[in-house]
Amino acid sequence: MTFLDVLRTAIFALRGNWMRSALTSLGVIIGIAAVIVMVSVGQGTQAEIDRMVSGLGSQRLDISPGSRRTPGGARQAGSSFFTLSEGDADAIRSEIPEVQLVSGSLRGSSQIVFAEKNWASSWQGVQPDFFEINGWSLADGAWFEPQDYSGAGKNVIIGETVRRELFGEDSGVGQTVRIGRTPFVVVGVLNSKGQGGFGQDQDDVMMVPLETGRRRLLGAMGMPAGAVMQIALTVGNADDLPYVQGEVEALLRQRHRIAPGAEDDFSVRNISEIVATRTATTRLMSLLLGAVATISLIVGGIGIMNIMLVSVTERIREIGLRMAVGAGPADVRRQFLAEAMLLSLGGGVLGIAIGVGGALLVGRFSDLPTALNSQVVLLAAGFSVATGLFFGYYPARKASELDPIEALRQQ
């Protein structure tokens, strides 16, 4: 028998009981669709997390005040006291050559008022390197001048959300606003960054020079001279990050006169470690989702094998008759393999269509990110073919090993 003869015979046999054929393919349809949807969700989630954490910087260290204990034994959070200073940032810049950029910062929140409009927003007092460390760029206006940093200039750079709420379609550059009780001149507008990794609006922010924030916006807090709330730094080579972290910790312990064995009054956070942890977690989640979907596909394959075995039992006389008129065991085996392959391949095609459509619907109507990958679709198609071959071989071999004489005697 030629390949076309085998294919025509297999199609004719499946059409004879199309309802059973459709139900048999259902397991493969569900399995393939589940593989595509779950893997797409897993890859989309991983891509989204990678995008979020990449914005934090993979060559960056963040230094913040550490927790400490009061004389009564209670532990205070690092945000409740100040242990870092501009001097620490200057020492890091001058004594650790691998460090590329360093910036101390302060932060707070306040009302910003322009004419009859006002908006509650957060502000940050920053040093010159802050903008490059955090990937900020200007949409309009100019950066702060050196004298703004040294002389506590009353200039402000605003985010896109603040600009929109106060000035509408106008850029706002050159306008005078009031932050708290202090008038400021808008000298620049930042390019939009959109939503951050934790859902916050990154554009709802105002930037002022560090000394301006300390004197004019935090003056009533009684901060120590030169204190900062955080120090951020970047290195030129990501491979140097662990070494730089150790050097920073040693330098700060020395500057803060921390005795050997005593608890640090600061904490250093390595962003690259967070990136690696997130990536490993999402990869594991993707593998788990893929494994669950693969199990569905295996169950569908078992359904095909079960129905094919039933089909062999029902068609023993037909098999015997074919062998009696000249068909060999190989011809019978090819026919039943072709039937199993058609069931699996047909289910695979429908499963791919449903899976792609399902992934698109999930991405459109839910908060779950999806990423369709042509390789996943091809892999799913390969799985459907492999399922038909693997689970169809045993029934096909069993049919080809029947004795023609005994088969013809079956009622």
CSV table of C-alpha atoms in Angstrom, one decimal:
chain,number,residue,atom,x,y,z
A,1,MET,CA,0.0,0.0,0.0
A,2,THR,CA,1.2,3.5,-0.9
A,3,PHE,CA,1.3,6.3,1.7
A,4,LEU,CA,-1.8,7.9,0.1
A,5,ASP,CA,-3.7,4.5,0.3
A,6,VAL,CA,-2.8,4.3,4.0
A,7,LEU,CA,-3.9,7.9,4.6
A,8,ARG,CA,-7.2,7.4,2.7
A,9,THR,CA,-8.0,4.2,4.6
A,10,ALA,CA,-7.2,5.9,8.0
A,11,ILE,CA,-9.4,8.9,7.2
A,12,PHE,CA,-12.2,6.6,6.1
A,13,ALA,CA,-12.0,4.6,9.3
A,14,LEU,CA,-12.0,7.7,11.5
A,15,ARG,CA,-15.0,9.2,9.7
A,16,GLY,CA,-16.9,6.0,10.3
A,17,ASN,CA,-17.1,7.0,14.0
A,18,TRP,CA,-16.4,10.7,14.0
A,19,MET,CA,-17.9,11.5,17.4
A,20,ARG,CA,-15.5,9.0,19.1
A,21,SER,CA,-12.6,10.4,17.1
A,22,ALA,CA,-13.4,14.0,18.1
A,23,LEU,CA,-13.7,13.0,21.8
A,24,THR,CA,-10.5,11.0,21.6
A,25,SER,CA,-8.7,14.1,20.2
A,26,LEU,CA,-10.1,16.2,23.0
A,27,GLY,CA,-7.4,15.2,25.4
A,28,VAL,CA,-4.7,16.2,23.0
A,29,ILE,CA,-6.5,19.5,22.2
A,30,ILE,CA,-6.7,20.4,25.9
A,31,GLY,CA,-3.1,19.3,26.5
A,32,ILE,CA,-1.6,21.3,23.6
A,33,ALA,CA,-3.7,24.4,24.5
A,34,ALA,CA,-2.7,24.2,28.1
A,35,VAL,CA,1.0,23.9,27.1
A,36,ILE,CA,0.8,27.0,25.0
A,37,VAL,CA,-1.2,29.1,27.4
A,38,MET,CA,0.8,28.2,30.6
A,39,VAL,CA,4.2,28.5,29.0
A,40,SER,CA,3.2,31.8,27.4
A,41,VAL,CA,2.0,33.1,30.8
A,42,GLY,CA,5.3,31.8,32.4
A,43,GLN,CA,7.5,33.5,29.8
A,44,GLY,CA,5.5,36.7,29.9
A,45,THR,CA,5.7,36.8,33.7
A,46,GLN,CA,9.5,36.2,33.5
A,47,ALA,CA,9.9,38.9,30.9
A,48,GLU,CA,7.9,41.4,32.9
A,49,ILE,CA,9.9,40.7,36.1
A,50,ASP,CA,13.1,41.0,34.2
A,51,ARG,CA,11.9,44.4,32.9
A,52,MET,CA,11.0,45.5,36.3
A,53,VAL,CA,14.3,44.5,38.0
A,54,SER,CA,16.4,45.7,35.1
A,55,GLY,CA,15.2,49.2,35.9
A,56,LEU,CA,16.8,48.9,39.3
A,57,GLY,CA,20.2,48.3,37.8
A,58,SER,CA,22.3,45.1,37.8
A,59,GLN,CA,25.5,47.0,38.6
A,60,ARG,CA,24.2,48.9,41.5
A,61,LEU,CA,24.4,48.9,45.3
A,62,ASP,CA,21.9,50.7,47.6
A,63,ILE,CA,23.1,51.7,51.1
A,64,SER,CA,20.5,52.6,53.8
A,65,PRO,CA,20.6,53.0,57.6
A,66,GLY,CA,20.4,49.7,59.4
A,67,SER,CA,18.2,48.8,62.3
A,68,ARG,CA,19.5,49.2,65.8
A,69,ARG,CA,18.4,48.5,69.4
A,70,THR,CA,17.5,51.1,72.0
A,71,PRO,CA,18.8,50.8,75.5
A,72,GLY,CA,15.6,49.1,76.5
A,73,GLY,CA,16.2,46.3,73.9
A,74,ALA,CA,13.6,47.5,71.3
A,75,ARG,CA,14.7,47.4,67.7
A,76,GLN,CA,14.3,50.6,65.7
A,77,ALA,CA,13.9,50.6,61.9
A,78,GLY,CA,16.6,52.2,59.9
A,79,SER,CA,14.2,54.9,58.7
A,80,SER,CA,13.8,56.3,62.2
A,81,PHE,CA,17.4,57.6,62.5
A,82,PHE,CA,20.3,58.9,60.4
A,83,THR,CA,23.6,57.1,60.2
A,84,LEU,CA,24.7,57.9,56.7
A,85,SER,CA,26.2,61.2,55.5
A,86,GLU,CA,27.5,63.0,52.4
A,87,GLY,CA,30.9,62.3,53.8
A,88,ASP,CA,30.3,58.6,53.5
A,89,ALA,CA,29.3,59.1,49.8
A,90,ASP,CA,32.4,61.3,49.2
A,91,ALA,CA,34.7,58.7,50.8
A,92,ILE,CA,33.2,55.9,48.7
A,93,ARG,CA,33.8,58.0,45.6
A,94,SER,CA,37.4,58.8,46.4
A,95,GLU,CA,38.6,55.6,48.1
A,96,ILE,CA,37.1,52.8,45.9
A,97,PRO,CA,38.2,53.3,42.3
A,98,GLU,CA,35.9,50.6,40.9
A,99,VAL,CA,32.9,52.8,41.8
A,100,GLN,CA,31.6,54.8,38.8
A,101,LEU,CA,28.8,56.9,40.2
A,102,VAL,CA,27.7,57.8,43.8
A,103,SER,CA,24.8,59.9,45.1
A,104,GLY,CA,23.3,60.5,48.5
A,105,SER,CA,19.6,61.4,48.7
A,106,LEU,CA,16.9,62.6,51.0
A,107,ARG,CA,13.2,62.1,50.4
A,108,GLY,CA,9.8,63.3,51.7
A,109,SER,CA,6.4,64.4,50.5
A,110,SER,CA,4.7,67.8,50.2
A,111,GLN,CA,2.0,69.7,48.4
A,112,ILE,CA,3.1,71.5,45.3
A,113,VAL,CA,1.0,74.5,44.3
A,114,PHE,CA,0.7,76.5,41.0
A,115,ALA,CA,-1.9,79.2,40.8
A,116,GLU,CA,-5.2,77.6,41.7
A,117,LYS,CA,-3.9,74.0,41.2
A,118,ASN,CA,-2.2,71.9,43.8
A,119,TRP,CA,-0.9,68.3,43.9
A,120,ALA,CA,0.5,66.1,46.7
A,121,SER,CA,3.7,64.4,45.5
A,122,SER,CA,6.9,63.0,46.8
A,123,TRP,CA,10.2,64.8,46.4
A,124,GLN,CA,13.8,63.7,46.5
A,125,GLY,CA,16.9,65.8,47.4
A,126,VAL,CA,19.7,64.5,45.2
A,127,GLN,CA,23.3,64.9,44.2
A,128,PRO,CA,24.4,65.2,40.5
A,129,ASP,CA,25.0,61.5,39.9
A,130,PHE,CA,21.5,60.5,41.0
A,131,PHE,CA,19.9,61.0,37.6
A,132,GLU,CA,22.3,58.8,35.7
A,133,ILE,CA,22.3,56.1,38.4
A,134,ASN,CA,18.5,55.9,38.2
A,135,GLY,CA,18.3,56.2,34.4
A,136,TRP,CA,16.5,59.6,34.3
A,137,SER,CA,16.5,61.8,31.2
A,138,LEU,CA,15.0,65.2,30.4
A,139,ALA,CA,12.0,65.8,28.3
A,140,ASP,CA,12.3,69.5,28.6
A,141,GLY,CA,14.4,72.2,30.3
A,142,ALA,CA,17.8,71.7,31.9
A,143,TRP,CA,19.6,69.9,34.7
A,144,PHE,CA,20.6,71.7,37.9
A,145,GLU,CA,23.6,74.0,37.8
A,146,PRO,CA,26.6,73.4,40.1
A,147,GLN,CA,25.6,76.4,42.2
A,148,ASP,CA,22.2,74.9,42.8
A,149,TYR,CA,23.9,72.0,44.6
A,150,SER,CA,26.4,74.1,46.5
A,151,GLY,CA,24.1,77.0,47.4
A,152,ALA,CA,20.7,75.2,48.1
A,153,GLY,CA,19.2,76.8,45.0
A,154,LYS,CA,15.4,76.9,44.9
A,155,ASN,CA,15.0,75.1,41.6
A,156,VAL,CA,13.0,71.9,41.0
A,157,ILE,CA,12.8,69.3,38.2
A,158,ILE,CA,9.4,67.6,38.1
A,159,GLY,CA,8.1,64.3,36.8
A,160,GLU,CA,5.5,63.9,34.0
A,161,THR,CA,2.6,63.3,36.4
A,162,VAL,CA,3.3,66.4,38.3
A,163,ARG,CA,3.7,68.4,35.1
A,164,ARG,CA,0.3,67.2,33.8
A,165,GLU,CA,-1.6,67.8,37.0
A,166,LEU,CA,-0.2,71.4,37.4
A,167,PHE,CA,0.3,72.7,33.9
A,168,GLY,CA,-1.9,70.5,31.6
A,169,GLU,CA,-0.5,70.8,28.1
A,170,ASP,CA,2.3,73.4,29.0
A,171,SER,CA,5.8,72.2,29.9
A,172,GLY,CA,5.9,74.3,33.0
A,173,VAL,CA,9.6,75.2,32.6
A,174,GLY,CA,10.3,78.6,34.0
A,175,GLN,CA,7.1,78.7,36.1
A,176,THR,CA,7.2,79.4,39.8
A,177,VAL,CA,5.6,76.8,42.1
A,178,ARG,CA,5.4,76.5,45.8
A,179,ILE,CA,6.5,73.3,47.6
A,180,GLY,CA,5.3,73.5,51.2
A,181,ARG,CA,6.0,77.2,52.0
A,182,THR,CA,9.0,77.7,49.7
A,183,PRO,CA,8.8,79.0,46.1
A,184,PHE,CA,10.7,77.1,43.5
A,185,VAL,CA,11.4,77.6,39.8
A,186,VAL,CA,10.7,74.6,37.5
A,187,VAL,CA,13.9,74.2,35.4
A,188,GLY,CA,13.2,70.8,33.9
A,189,VAL,CA,10.7,68.0,33.2
A,190,LEU,CA,11.7,64.4,33.3
A,191,ASN,CA,10.9,61.9,30.6
A,192,SER,CA,8.1,59.5,31.6
A,193,LYS,CA,9.0,56.1,33.1
A,194,GLY,CA,5.5,54.9,33.8
A,195,GLN,CA,4.6,52.4,36.4
A,196,GLY,CA,7.4,50.9,38.6
A,197,GLY,CA,8.0,47.3,39.5
A,198,PHE,CA,5.9,47.6,42.7
A,199,GLY,CA,3.0,49.4,41.1
A,200,GLN,CA,4.0,52.9,42.0
A,201,ASP,CA,3.8,55.9,39.6
A,202,GLN,CA,7.5,56.7,39.0
A,203,ASP,CA,6.5,60.0,37.3
A,204,ASP,CA,4.8,61.4,40.4
A,205,VAL,CA,8.0,62.9,41.8
A,206,MET,CA,9.9,66.2,42.2
A,207,MET,CA,13.7,66.5,42.3
A,208,VAL,CA,15.6,69.2,44.2
A,209,PRO,CA,19.3,69.6,45.1
A,210,LEU,CA,20.3,67.7,48.2
A,211,GLU,CA,21.1,70.7,50.3
A,212,THR,CA,17.9,72.4,49.2
A,213,GLY,CA,15.9,69.4,50.4
A,214,ARG,CA,17.8,69.4,53.7
A,215,ARG,CA,17.5,73.1,54.5
A,216,ARG,CA,14.2,74.1,52.9
A,217,LEU,CA,12.0,71.0,53.0
A,218,LEU,CA,13.3,69.1,56.0
A,219,GLY,CA,14.5,72.0,58.2
A,220,ALA,CA,12.1,71.2,61.0
A,221,MET,CA,13.3,67.6,61.4
A,222,GLY,CA,16.5,68.4,63.2
A,223,MET,CA,18.6,66.3,61.0
A,224,PRO,CA,22.4,65.9,61.7
A,225,ALA,CA,24.6,68.1,59.5
A,226,GLY,CA,25.3,66.4,56.2
A,227,ALA,CA,22.9,63.5,56.8
A,228,VAL,CA,21.4,61.5,54.0
A,229,MET,CA,18.7,58.8,53.9
A,230,GLN,CA,20.3,56.7,51.2
A,231,ILE,CA,23.4,56.3,49.2
A,232,ALA,CA,23.3,54.7,45.7
A,233,LEU,CA,26.3,53.7,43.7
A,234,THR,CA,27.1,51.9,40.4
A,235,VAL,CA,30.2,50.1,39.2
A,236,GLY,CA,31.6,50.0,35.7
A,237,ASN,CA,31.9,46.3,35.6
A,238,ALA,CA,29.2,44.0,37.1
A,239,ASP,CA,31.9,41.4,38.0
A,240,ASP,CA,33.3,43.9,40.5
A,241,LEU,CA,30.1,44.2,42.4
A,242,PRO,CA,30.8,41.6,45.2
A,243,TYR,CA,34.3,43.1,45.7
A,244,VAL,CA,32.9,46.6,45.9
A,245,GLN,CA,30.2,45.6,48.3
A,246,GLY,CA,32.9,44.2,50.7
A,247,GLU,CA,35.0,47.3,50.3
A,248,VAL,CA,32.0,49.6,51.0
A,249,GLU,CA,31.0,47.7,54.1
A,250,ALA,CA,34.6,47.8,55.4
A,251,LEU,CA,34.9,51.5,54.7
A,252,LEU,CA,31.7,52.4,56.4
A,253,ARG,CA,32.4,50.3,59.4
A,254,GLN,CA,35.7,52.1,59.7
A,255,ARG,CA,34.2,55.6,59.3
A,256,HIS,CA,31.3,54.8,61.7
A,257,ARG,CA,33.8,53.3,64.3
A,258,ILE,CA,32.0,50.0,64.6
A,259,ALA,CA,33.8,47.6,66.8
A,260,PRO,CA,34.7,44.1,65.4
A,261,GLY,CA,31.7,41.8,66.0
A,262,ALA,CA,29.3,44.7,66.6
A,263,GLU,CA,26.2,45.1,64.4
A,264,ASP,CA,26.4,47.4,61.4
A,265,ASP,CA,24.4,50.6,61.6
A,266,PHE,CA,23.8,50.4,57.8
A,267,SER,CA,22.7,47.8,55.3
A,268,VAL,CA,23.9,47.3,51.7
A,269,ARG,CA,21.6,45.8,49.2
A,270,ASN,CA,23.0,44.2,46.0
A,271,ILE,CA,20.4,44.6,43.2
A,272,SER,CA,22.0,41.9,41.1
A,273,GLU,CA,21.2,39.3,43.8
A,274,ILE,CA,17.6,40.3,43.6
A,275,VAL,CA,17.7,40.0,39.9
A,276,ALA,CA,19.2,36.5,40.1
A,277,THR,CA,16.6,35.4,42.7
A,278,ARG,CA,13.7,36.7,40.7
A,279,THR,CA,14.9,35.1,37.5
A,280,ALA,CA,15.4,31.7,39.2
A,281,THR,CA,12.0,31.9,40.8
A,282,THR,CA,10.2,32.7,37.5
A,283,ARG,CA,12.2,30.1,35.6
A,284,LEU,CA,11.0,27.5,38.2
A,285,MET,CA,7.5,28.7,37.9
A,286,SER,CA,7.6,28.3,34.1
A,287,LEU,CA,9.0,24.8,34.4
A,288,LEU,CA,6.2,23.9,36.9
A,289,LEU,CA,3.5,25.3,34.5
A,290,GLY,CA,5.0,23.4,31.6
A,291,ALA,CA,5.1,20.2,33.6
A,292,VAL,CA,1.4,20.5,34.6
A,293,ALA,CA,0.5,21.1,30.9
A,294,THR,CA,2.7,18.2,29.8
A,295,ILE,CA,0.8,15.9,32.2
A,296,SER,CA,-2.4,16.9,30.5
A,297,LEU,CA,-0.9,16.0,27.1
A,298,ILE,CA,0.2,12.6,28.4
A,299,VAL,CA,-3.3,11.9,29.7
A,300,GLY,CA,-4.6,12.8,26.2
A,301,GLY,CA,-2.1,10.4,24.6
A,302,ILE,CA,-3.3,7.6,26.9
A,303,GLY,CA,-6.8,8.3,25.8
A,304,ILE,CA,-5.7,7.8,22.2
A,305,MET,CA,-4.0,4.5,23.0
A,306,ASN,CA,-7.0,3.3,24.9
A,307,ILE,CA,-9.4,4.1,22.0
A,308,MET,CA,-7.0,2.5,19.4
A,309,LEU,CA,-6.9,-0.7,21.5
A,310,VAL,CA,-10.7,-0.7,21.5
A,311,SER,CA,-10.7,-0.1,17.8
A,312,VAL,CA,-8.3,-3.1,17.2
A,313,THR,CA,-10.7,-5.3,19.2
A,314,GLU,CA,-13.7,-4.1,17.3
A,315,ARG,CA,-12.1,-4.5,13.9
A,316,ILE,CA,-10.4,-8.0,14.3
A,317,ARG,CA,-12.5,-9.4,11.4
A,318,GLU,CA,-11.6,-6.4,9.2
A,319,ILE,CA,-7.9,-6.9,10.0
A,320,GLY,CA,-8.1,-10.6,9.2
A,321,LEU,CA,-9.9,-9.9,5.9
A,322,ARG,CA,-7.2,-7.4,4.9
A,323,MET,CA,-4.4,-9.9,5.7
A,324,ALA,CA,-6.3,-12.6,3.8
A,325,VAL,CA,-6.4,-10.6,0.6
A,326,GLY,CA,-2.7,-9.8,0.7
A,327,ALA,CA,-2.0,-7.0,3.2
A,328,GLY,CA,1.1,-7.7,5.3
A,329,PRO,CA,1.7,-6.9,9.0
A,330,ALA,CA,3.6,-3.7,8.0
A,331,ASP,CA,0.5,-2.5,6.1
A,332,VAL,CA,-1.8,-3.1,9.1
A,333,ARG,CA,0.7,-1.4,11.4
A,334,ARG,CA,1.0,1.6,9.2
A,335,GLN,CA,-2.8,2.0,8.9
A,336,PHE,CA,-3.3,2.0,12.7
A,337,LEU,CA,-0.3,4.3,13.2
A,338,ALA,CA,-1.8,6.7,10.6
A,339,GLU,CA,-5.1,6.7,12.5
A,340,ALA,CA,-3.4,7.5,15.7
A,341,MET,CA,-1.3,10.2,14.1
A,342,LEU,CA,-4.3,11.8,12.5
A,343,LEU,CA,-6.1,11.9,15.8
A,344,SER,CA,-3.1,13.4,17.5
A,345,LEU,CA,-2.2,15.8,14.7
A,346,GLY,CA,-5.8,17.0,14.3
A,347,GLY,CA,-6.0,17.6,18.0
A,348,GLY,CA,-2.7,19.3,17.9
A,349,VAL,CA,-3.8,21.8,15.2
A,350,LEU,CA,-7.0,22.6,17.1
A,351,GLY,CA,-5.0,22.8,20.4
A,352,ILE,CA,-2.5,25.2,18.9
A,353,ALA,CA,-5.3,27.5,17.6
A,354,ILE,CA,-7.1,27.4,20.9
A,355,GLY,CA,-3.9,27.9,22.9
A,356,VAL,CA,-2.8,30.9,20.8
A,357,GLY,CA,-6.2,32.4,21.1
A,358,GLY,CA,-6.4,31.7,24.8
A,359,ALA,CA,-3.0,33.2,25.4
A,360,LEU,CA,-4.0,36.4,23.6
A,361,LEU,CA,-7.3,36.6,25.6
A,362,VAL,CA,-5.4,36.1,28.9
A,363,GLY,CA,-3.0,38.9,28.0
A,364,ARG,CA,-5.8,41.2,26.9
A,365,PHE,CA,-8.4,40.7,29.6
A,366,SER,CA,-6.3,39.8,32.7
A,367,ASP,CA,-3.4,41.3,34.6
A,368,LEU,CA,-1.2,38.3,33.7
A,369,PRO,CA,1.5,39.2,31.1
A,370,THR,CA,1.9,36.7,28.2
A,371,ALA,CA,4.6,36.2,25.7
A,372,LEU,CA,3.8,34.1,22.6
A,373,ASN,CA,6.8,32.3,21.3
A,374,SER,CA,6.9,30.6,17.9
A,375,GLN,CA,9.3,28.0,19.4
A,376,VAL,CA,6.7,27.0,21.9
A,377,VAL,CA,4.1,26.6,19.2
A,378,LEU,CA,6.5,24.4,17.1
A,379,LEU,CA,7.3,22.4,20.3
A,380,ALA,CA,3.6,21.9,20.9
A,381,ALA,CA,3.2,20.7,17.3
A,382,GLY,CA,6.1,18.3,17.8
A,383,PHE,CA,4.6,17.0,21.0
A,384,SER,CA,1.3,16.2,19.2
A,385,VAL,CA,3.1,14.2,16.5
A,386,ALA,CA,5.2,12.4,19.2
A,387,THR,CA,2.1,11.6,21.2
A,388,GLY,CA,0.5,9.9,18.2
A,389,LEU,CA,3.6,7.9,17.4
A,390,PHE,CA,4.3,6.9,21.0
A,391,PHE,CA,0.8,6.0,22.1
A,392,GLY,CA,-0.3,4.6,18.8
A,393,TYR,CA,2.6,2.2,18.3
A,394,TYR,CA,1.5,-0.5,20.7
A,395,PRO,CA,-2.1,-0.8,19.3
A,396,ALA,CA,-0.7,-0.8,15.8
A,397,ARG,CA,1.8,-3.5,16.6
A,398,LYS,CA,-0.9,-5.6,18.4
A,399,ALA,CA,-3.1,-5.3,15.3
A,400,SER,CA,-0.2,-6.3,12.9
A,401,GLU,CA,0.5,-9.4,15.0
A,402,LEU,CA,-3.0,-10.9,14.8
A,403,ASP,CA,-3.2,-14.3,13.1
A,404,PRO,CA,-5.4,-13.9,10.0
A,405,ILE,CA,-7.2,-17.2,10.4
A,406,GLU,CA,-8.0,-16.6,14.1
A,407,ALA,CA,-9.1,-13.1,13.2
A,408,LEU,CA,-11.5,-14.3,10.6
A,409,ARG,CA,-13.1,-16.7,13.1
A,410,GLN,CA,-14.1,-13.8,15.4
A,411,GLN,CA,-17.8,-13.0,15.4
